[in-house]
Every structure is written in C-alpha cells, then in structure tokens.
Coordinates of C-alpha atoms and ligand atoms in Angstrom, one line a residue:
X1 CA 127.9 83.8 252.6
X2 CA 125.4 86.3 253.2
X3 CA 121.9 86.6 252.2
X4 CA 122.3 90.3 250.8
X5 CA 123.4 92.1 248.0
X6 CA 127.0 92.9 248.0
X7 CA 126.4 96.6 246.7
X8 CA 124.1 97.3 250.3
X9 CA 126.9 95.6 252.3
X10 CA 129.5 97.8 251.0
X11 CA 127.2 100.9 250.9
X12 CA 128.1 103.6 254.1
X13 CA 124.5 105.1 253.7
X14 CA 123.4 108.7 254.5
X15 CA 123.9 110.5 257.8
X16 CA 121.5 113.0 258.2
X17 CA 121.8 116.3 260.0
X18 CA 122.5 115.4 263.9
X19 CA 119.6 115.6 266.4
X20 CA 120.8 115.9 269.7
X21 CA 118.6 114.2 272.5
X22 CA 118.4 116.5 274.4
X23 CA 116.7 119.1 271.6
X24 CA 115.5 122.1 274.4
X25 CA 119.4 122.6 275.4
X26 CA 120.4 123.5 272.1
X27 CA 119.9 126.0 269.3
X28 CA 119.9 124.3 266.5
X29 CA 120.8 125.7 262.6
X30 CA 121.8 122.4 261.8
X31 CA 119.0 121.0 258.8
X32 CA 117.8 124.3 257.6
X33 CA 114.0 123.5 260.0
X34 CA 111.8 126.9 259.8
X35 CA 111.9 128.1 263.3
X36 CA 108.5 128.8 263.2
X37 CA 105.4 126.7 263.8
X38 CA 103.0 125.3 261.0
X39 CA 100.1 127.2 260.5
X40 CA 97.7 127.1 263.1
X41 CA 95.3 125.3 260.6
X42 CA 97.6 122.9 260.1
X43 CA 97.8 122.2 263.3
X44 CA 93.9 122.2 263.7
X45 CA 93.7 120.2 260.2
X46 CA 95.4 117.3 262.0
X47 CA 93.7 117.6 265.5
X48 CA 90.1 117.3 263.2
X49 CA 91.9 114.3 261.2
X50 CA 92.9 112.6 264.6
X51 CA 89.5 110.6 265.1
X52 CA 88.3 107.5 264.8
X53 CA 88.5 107.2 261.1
X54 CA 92.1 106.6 261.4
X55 CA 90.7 102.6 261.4
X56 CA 90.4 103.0 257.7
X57 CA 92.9 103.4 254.7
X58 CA 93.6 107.3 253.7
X59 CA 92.8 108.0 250.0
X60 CA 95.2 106.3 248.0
X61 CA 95.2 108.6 245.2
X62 CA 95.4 111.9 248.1
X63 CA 93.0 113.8 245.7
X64 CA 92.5 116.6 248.0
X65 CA 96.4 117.0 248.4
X66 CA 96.8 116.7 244.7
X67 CA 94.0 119.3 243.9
X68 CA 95.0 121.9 246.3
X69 CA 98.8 121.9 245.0
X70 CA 97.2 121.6 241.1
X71 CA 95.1 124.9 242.2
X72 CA 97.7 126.6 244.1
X73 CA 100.5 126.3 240.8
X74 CA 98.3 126.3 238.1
X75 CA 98.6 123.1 237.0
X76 CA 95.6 120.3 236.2
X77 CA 95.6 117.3 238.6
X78 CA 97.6 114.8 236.6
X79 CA 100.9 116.6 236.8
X80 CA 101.3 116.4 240.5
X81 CA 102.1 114.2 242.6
X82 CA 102.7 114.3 246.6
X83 CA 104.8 112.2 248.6
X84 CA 106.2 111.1 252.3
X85 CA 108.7 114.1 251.8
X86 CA 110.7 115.1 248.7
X87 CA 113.0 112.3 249.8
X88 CA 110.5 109.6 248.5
X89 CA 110.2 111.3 244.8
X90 CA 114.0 111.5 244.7
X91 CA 113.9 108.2 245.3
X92 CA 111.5 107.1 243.1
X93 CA 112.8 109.6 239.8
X94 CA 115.8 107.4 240.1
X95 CA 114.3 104.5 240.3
X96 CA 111.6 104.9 237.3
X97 CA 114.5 106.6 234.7
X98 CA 117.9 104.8 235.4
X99 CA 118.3 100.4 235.9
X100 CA 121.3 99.0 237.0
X101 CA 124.5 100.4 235.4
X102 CA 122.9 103.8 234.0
X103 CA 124.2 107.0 235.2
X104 CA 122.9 109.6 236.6
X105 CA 124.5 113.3 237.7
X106 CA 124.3 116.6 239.9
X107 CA 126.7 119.1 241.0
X108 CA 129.1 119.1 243.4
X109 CA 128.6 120.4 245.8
X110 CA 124.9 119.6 246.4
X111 CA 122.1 117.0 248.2
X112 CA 124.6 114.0 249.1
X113 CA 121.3 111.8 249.7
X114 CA 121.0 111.7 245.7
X115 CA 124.5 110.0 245.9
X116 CA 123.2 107.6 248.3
X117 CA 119.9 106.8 246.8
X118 CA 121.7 105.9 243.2
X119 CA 123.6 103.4 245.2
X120 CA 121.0 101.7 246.3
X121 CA 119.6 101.4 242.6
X122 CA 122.9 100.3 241.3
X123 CA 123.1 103.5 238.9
X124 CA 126.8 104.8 238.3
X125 CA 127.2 108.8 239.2
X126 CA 128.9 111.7 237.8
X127 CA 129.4 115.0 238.9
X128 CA 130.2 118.6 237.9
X129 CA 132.1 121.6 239.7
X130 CA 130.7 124.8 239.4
X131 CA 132.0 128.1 239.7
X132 CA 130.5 131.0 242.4
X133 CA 129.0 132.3 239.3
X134 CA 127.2 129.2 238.7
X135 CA 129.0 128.5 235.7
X136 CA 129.1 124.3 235.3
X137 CA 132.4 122.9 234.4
X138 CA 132.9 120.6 231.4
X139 CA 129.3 120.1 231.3
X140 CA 128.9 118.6 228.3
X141 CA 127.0 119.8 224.5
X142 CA 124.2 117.1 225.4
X143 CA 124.6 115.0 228.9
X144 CA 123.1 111.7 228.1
X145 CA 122.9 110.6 231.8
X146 CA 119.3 109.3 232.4
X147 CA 118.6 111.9 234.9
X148 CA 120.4 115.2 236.2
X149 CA 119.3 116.7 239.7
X150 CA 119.9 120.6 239.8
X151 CA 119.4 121.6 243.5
X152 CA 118.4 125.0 243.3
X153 CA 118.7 127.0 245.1
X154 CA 121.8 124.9 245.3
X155 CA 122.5 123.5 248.8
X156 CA 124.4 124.0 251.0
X157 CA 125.9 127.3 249.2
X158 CA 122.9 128.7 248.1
X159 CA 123.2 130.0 244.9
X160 CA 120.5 130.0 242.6
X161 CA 120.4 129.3 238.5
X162 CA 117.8 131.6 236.8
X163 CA 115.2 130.2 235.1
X164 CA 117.1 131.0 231.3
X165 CA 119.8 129.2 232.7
X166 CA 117.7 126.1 234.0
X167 CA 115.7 126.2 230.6
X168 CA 119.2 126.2 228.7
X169 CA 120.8 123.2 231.2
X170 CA 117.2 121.1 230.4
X171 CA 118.1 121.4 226.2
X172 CA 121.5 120.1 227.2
X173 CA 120.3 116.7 229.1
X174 CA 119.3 113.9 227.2
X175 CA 117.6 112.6 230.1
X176 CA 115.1 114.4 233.2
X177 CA 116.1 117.4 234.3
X178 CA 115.1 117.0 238.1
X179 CA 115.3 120.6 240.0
X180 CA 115.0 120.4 243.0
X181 CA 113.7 123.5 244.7
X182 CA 113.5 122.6 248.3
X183 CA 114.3 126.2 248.8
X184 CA 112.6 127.8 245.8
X185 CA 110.3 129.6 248.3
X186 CA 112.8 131.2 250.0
X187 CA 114.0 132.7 246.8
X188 CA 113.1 135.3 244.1
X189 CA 112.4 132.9 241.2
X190 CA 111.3 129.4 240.9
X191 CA 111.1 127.1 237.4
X192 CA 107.5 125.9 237.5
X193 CA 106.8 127.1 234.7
X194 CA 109.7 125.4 232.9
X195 CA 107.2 122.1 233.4
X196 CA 105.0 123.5 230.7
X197 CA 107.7 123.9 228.1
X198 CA 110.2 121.7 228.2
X199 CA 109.6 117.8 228.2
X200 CA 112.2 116.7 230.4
X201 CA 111.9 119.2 233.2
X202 CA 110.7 117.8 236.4
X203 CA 110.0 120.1 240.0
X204 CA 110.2 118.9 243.4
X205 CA 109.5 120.5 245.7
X206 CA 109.4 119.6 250.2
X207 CA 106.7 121.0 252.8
X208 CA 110.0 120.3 255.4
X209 CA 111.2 123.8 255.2
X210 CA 109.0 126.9 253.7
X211 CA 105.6 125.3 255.6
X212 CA 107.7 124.2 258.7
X213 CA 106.5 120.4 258.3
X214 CA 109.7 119.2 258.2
X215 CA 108.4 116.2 260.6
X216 CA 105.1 115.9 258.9
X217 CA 107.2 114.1 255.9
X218 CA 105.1 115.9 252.7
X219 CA 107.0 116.3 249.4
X220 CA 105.6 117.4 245.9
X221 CA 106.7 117.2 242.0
X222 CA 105.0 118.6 239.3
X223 CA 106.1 116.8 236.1
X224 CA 104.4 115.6 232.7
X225 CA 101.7 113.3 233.1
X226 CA 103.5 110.3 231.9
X227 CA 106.3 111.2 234.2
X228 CA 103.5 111.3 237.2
X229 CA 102.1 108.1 236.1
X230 CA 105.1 106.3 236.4
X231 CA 105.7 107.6 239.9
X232 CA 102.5 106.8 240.7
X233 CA 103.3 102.7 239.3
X234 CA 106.6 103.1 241.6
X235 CA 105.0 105.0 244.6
X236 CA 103.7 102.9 248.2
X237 CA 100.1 103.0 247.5
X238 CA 99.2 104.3 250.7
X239 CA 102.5 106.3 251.1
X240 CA 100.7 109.5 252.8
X241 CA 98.8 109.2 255.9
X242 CA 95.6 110.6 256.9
X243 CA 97.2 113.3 259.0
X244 CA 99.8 113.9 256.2
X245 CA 97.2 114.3 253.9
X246 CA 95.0 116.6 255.7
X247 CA 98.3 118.4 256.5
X248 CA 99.4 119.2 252.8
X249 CA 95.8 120.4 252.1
X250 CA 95.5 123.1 255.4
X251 CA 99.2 124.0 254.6
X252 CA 98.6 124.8 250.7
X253 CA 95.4 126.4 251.3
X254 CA 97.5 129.0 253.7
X255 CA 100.0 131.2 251.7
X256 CA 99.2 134.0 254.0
X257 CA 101.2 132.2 256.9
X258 CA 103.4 130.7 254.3
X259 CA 104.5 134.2 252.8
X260 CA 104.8 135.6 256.4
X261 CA 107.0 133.5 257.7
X262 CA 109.4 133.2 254.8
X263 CA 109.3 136.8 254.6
X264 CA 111.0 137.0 258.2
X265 CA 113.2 134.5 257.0
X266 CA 114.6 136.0 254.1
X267 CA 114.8 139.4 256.0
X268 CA 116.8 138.0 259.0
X269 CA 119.0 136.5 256.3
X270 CA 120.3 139.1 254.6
X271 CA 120.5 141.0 257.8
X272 CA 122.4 138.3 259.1
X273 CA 124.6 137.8 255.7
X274 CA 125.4 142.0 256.4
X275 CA 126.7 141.3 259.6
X276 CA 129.0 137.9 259.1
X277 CA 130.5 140.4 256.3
X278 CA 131.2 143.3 258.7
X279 CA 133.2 140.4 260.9
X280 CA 135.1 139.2 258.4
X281 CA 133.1 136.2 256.7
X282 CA 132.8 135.7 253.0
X283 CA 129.3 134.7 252.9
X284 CA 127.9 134.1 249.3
X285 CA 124.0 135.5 248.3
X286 CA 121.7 132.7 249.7
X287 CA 118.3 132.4 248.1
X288 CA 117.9 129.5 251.1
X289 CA 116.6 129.5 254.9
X290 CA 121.0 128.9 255.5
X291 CA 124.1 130.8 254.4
X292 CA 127.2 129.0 254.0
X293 CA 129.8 131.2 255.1
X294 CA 133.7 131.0 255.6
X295 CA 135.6 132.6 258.7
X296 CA 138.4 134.7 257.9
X297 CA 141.0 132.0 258.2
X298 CA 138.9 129.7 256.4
X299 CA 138.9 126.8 259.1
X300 CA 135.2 125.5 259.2
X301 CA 135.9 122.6 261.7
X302 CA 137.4 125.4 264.2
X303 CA 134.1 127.8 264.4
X304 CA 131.7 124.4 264.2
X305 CA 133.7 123.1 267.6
X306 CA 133.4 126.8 269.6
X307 CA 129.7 127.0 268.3
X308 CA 129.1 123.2 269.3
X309 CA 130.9 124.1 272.7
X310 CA 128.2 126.5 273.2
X311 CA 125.2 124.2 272.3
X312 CA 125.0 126.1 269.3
X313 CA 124.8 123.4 266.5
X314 CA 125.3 124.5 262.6
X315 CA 126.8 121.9 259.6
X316 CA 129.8 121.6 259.2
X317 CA 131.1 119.3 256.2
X318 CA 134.6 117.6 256.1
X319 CA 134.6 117.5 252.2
X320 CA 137.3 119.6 250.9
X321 CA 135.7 121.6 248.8
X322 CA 133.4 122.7 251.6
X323 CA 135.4 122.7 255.1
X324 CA 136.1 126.2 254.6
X325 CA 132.9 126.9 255.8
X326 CA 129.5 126.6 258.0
X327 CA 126.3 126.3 256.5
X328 CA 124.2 128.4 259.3
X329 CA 120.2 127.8 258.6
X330 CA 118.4 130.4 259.5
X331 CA 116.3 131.0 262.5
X332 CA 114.5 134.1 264.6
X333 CA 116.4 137.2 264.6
X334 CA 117.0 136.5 268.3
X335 CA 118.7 133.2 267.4
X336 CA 121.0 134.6 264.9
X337 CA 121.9 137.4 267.4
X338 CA 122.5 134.9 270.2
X339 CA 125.0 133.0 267.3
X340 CA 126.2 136.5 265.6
X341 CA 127.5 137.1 269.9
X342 CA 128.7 133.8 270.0
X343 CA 131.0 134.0 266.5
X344 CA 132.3 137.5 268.0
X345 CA 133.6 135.8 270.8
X346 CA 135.1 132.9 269.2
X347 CA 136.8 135.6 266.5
Ligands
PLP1 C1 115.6 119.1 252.9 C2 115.9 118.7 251.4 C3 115.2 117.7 250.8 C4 114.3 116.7 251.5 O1 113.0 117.2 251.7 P1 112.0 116.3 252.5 O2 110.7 116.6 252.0 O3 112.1 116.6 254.0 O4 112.3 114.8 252.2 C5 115.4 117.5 249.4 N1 116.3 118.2 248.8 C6 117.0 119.1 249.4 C7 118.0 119.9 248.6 C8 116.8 119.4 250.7 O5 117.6 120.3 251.3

C-alpha cells in the first residue's frame, strides 16, 4: 500500500524544455528564452533589493507589482494579479474553476503543461484540432467545460486568433475563457481589452519571454475582480519574493527596453522565416519569439539530431501531429545565421 494518491502515481508529469549542463557549449532555441538581457534596471532593481531587508517577509499583496502592471494596461488594481511565473496562475485557474471530475479543454496542439496540471487536480480533458487557418474543429455551439485555455499566439505553431475571433470563442464557453498570451508581445494584437467586455475572459500573461526574466519566475493575469479574488484565496501568500517583486516593478516601468528588444526579435524572425522558405521549409506566420517549421521531407527528428550533433539545440516533438517539424525560438541574428549555415549543410 502506498501512502499516495493513485492518480500522482500513475501521472508521467511534465518534461520541460532540456537544459544542457554544460549551457556556454551550446546555442540554445530550445524554450523560446529572449536572447537578450533584462533591462539594466532590472538588474539594478534587484542588486538595490539584495540587502539586509531580505530578513523580513516581501509584501504579501506585491502592491507595487500590481500597481505598475494596473498602470501600464489600464486596468484598476483589483483586476491583476502577479505570480511565481504564468505557470502558477495556470495552475491556480484550474484549481479555483474545475473540482474533481470536471473538464476542462484547449487545442491541440498547444501548452502540454495544462494537460499535466489538470491531472493533478483530477479534472477530465478534452481537446480540439484546428486548422492552419485557425479554424477549431467540432467546437461546439456553447462548450460547457469549466475552463478553456486559448494559447495565443498558439504554441508551438504560432498562429495567432484575432481578437473578433477570441471575443466570438469567449460567447461560445460556458465557462473561463483563459488566453494565454505568453507571446502576445511578440505579436501585432493582444485581447486585453476583451477583459473589459466579456465576463468570462481571463489574460495571462509571463515576464519569461518578452522581459527576458524567464529565470526570475514573474507571471500576470488580468481578470474580473471576483476572478482575482479567488486567485488571491488559492495563491501562496508570500508566492513572490522580494527580488521578484522589485523585478516585475523595474521591468514594467521599462517598455523602452521592452519594445527594443522585441522589435529585434520580430525583425530577425521574419528575416529568418524568408530564408527557411528560400531552402525549402514550410514555415507558418509566427506572431511568437519561435517558428515551427517543416524540412522539405517533413522528418523533424532527422534535422533535430544534425542540429543537436552540432550543439545546436531546438524542440523537437514526437507527437504525430507535430514531428514534421522544429519549433526554432528565436535568438540574435548572428544565432540564427550560425543555425540558417548549419540547416544548409544538413539539407
Ligand atoms: C513559457 C510559457 C508559459 C510559462 O510562463 P512562465 O511565466 O515562465 O511560467 C505559459 N504558457 C505558454 C504558452 C508558454 O509558452
């Protein structure tokens, strides 16, 4: 007999994105990190924060944090909420809208950690195909799942639902419309102002990527106040730092770096989308810091081993619907020369 439940047992659990040890020896494209650094007042934000005050608790309700997002989206204070990444509020949507035995959905394919996190709760799943022109198949009149997660833009392909679309998908689900826009900066449009309008509509959004905090672990939503509240009920009390919390309010407050930086992003992307085309790729629009893109004879596993080979390291997933392809994030336009040589030599 065992003293655990039978349902975390049986569970595999999520593998994240490899890390190789020995991180200097290899270029990595691998979990979509920004290859540049935080702002430099981040960085000085957390050196001032790294005193002797550290003995005490940080601020519980992270009021500066919450403020500076509030300002930043124009939203008032009591419809955001940060978190110890997006992870945590992902987590904790689940866990506040759907008890044992409720489902909840999301496409395929998207976030597999959603998959993962229902287990845990004991919430069934269902999923939905869609088409490349983000078309959602057999999605029903009104889905009475207690919660739907739209990644968006969707990873790892990258496609992105306008906001008619999103505001049309939120009239047809019963329950929270969670979209999660990890990416959204990256991309022309976003849905925060769906929150405003429509009751169910939820946004989440990660400081991992656009702000290049990925290891800082700062997440946001913006939702309706009785949707904050409860994830405020659910939340760990103290679940951002002091560092994390001076972090979120430096980052926020500096757009200029933030829009510089994606900027070069975007740029090298679609550059680098141009030239997988000219060698044969099928590479679909990406409003993401990756591109999933298919070699000519559409073997994935074959391009991920030459690239691996050559320390190179991208994603490659064995799910059917996806091992046609590489999802490539996107770093400097030296990196993405260095890989654009590599995938001419592997052919
Ligand atoms: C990276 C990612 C997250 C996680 O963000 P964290 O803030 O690092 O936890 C959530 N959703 C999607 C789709 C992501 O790609």
């Amino acid at each position: 007999m065992s003293y655990l439940r039978q349902s975390i047992i049986d569970m595999a659990g999520y593998v994240p994105g490899f890390q190789p040890p020995d991180e200097k020896d290899w270029l990595k494209l691998n979990t979509n990190e920004n290859p540049f650094p935080p702002s430099p007042r981040v960085l000085a934000a957390i050196q001032a924060a790294t005193n002797g005050d550290l003995r005490k608790y940080p601020d519980a309700t992270c009021r500066a944090g919450r403020e500076a997002a509030a300002a930043l989206y124009g939203y008032s204070d009591d419809w955001v909420i940060l978190a110890n990444g997006s992870d945590e509020l992902l987590n904790n949507l689940i866990r506040a809208s759907a008890g044992e035995g409720d489902e909840i959905g999301f496409l395929n394919p998207s976030y597999s950690y959603y998959a993962t996190l229902a287990e845990i709760q004991g919430a069934k799943v269902r999923t939905f195909n869609f088409t490349d022109e983000r078309e959602i198949v057999d999605f029903p009149d009104l889905y009475q799942g207690k919660l739907f997660f739209l990644t968006n833009p969707n990873a790892p392909l990258g496609l992105t639902w306008t906001v008619d679309e999103v505001a049309n998908l939120s009239d047809r689900c019963a329950g929270l419309l969670v979209v999660d826009e990890a990416y959204a900066d990256f991309s022309d449009g976003n849905c925060l102002d769906l929150v405003r309008l429509k009751q169910n509509v939820v946004v989440t959004r990660t400081l991992s990527k656009s702000y290049s905090l990925a290891g800082m672990r700062l997440g946001l939503a913006i939702t309706r106040p009785e949707v904050i509240a409860a994830l405020d009920k659910i939340r760990d009390h103290y679940n951002l730092d002091r560092l994390a919390q001076a972090a979120a309010v430096a980052a926020l407050e500096d757009q200029g770096y933030l829009l510089n930086c994606v900027a070069q992003v975007c740029a090298t992307r679609d550059w680098f989308r141009e030239e997988l085309a000219k060698r044969g790729y099928h590479v679909l629009p990406s409003g993401g810091n990756y591109v999933f893109a298919s070699p000519p004879d559409r073997n994935g596993r074959r391009v991920y081993d030459s690239l691996y080979s050559r320390k190179i390291l991208v994603r490659y997933f064995s799910d059917p619907a996806l091992s046609h392809g590489l999802r490539i994030s996107i770093g400097t336009r030296e990196q993405m020369e260095v890989t654009l040589q590599a995938l001419s030599e592997i052919g």
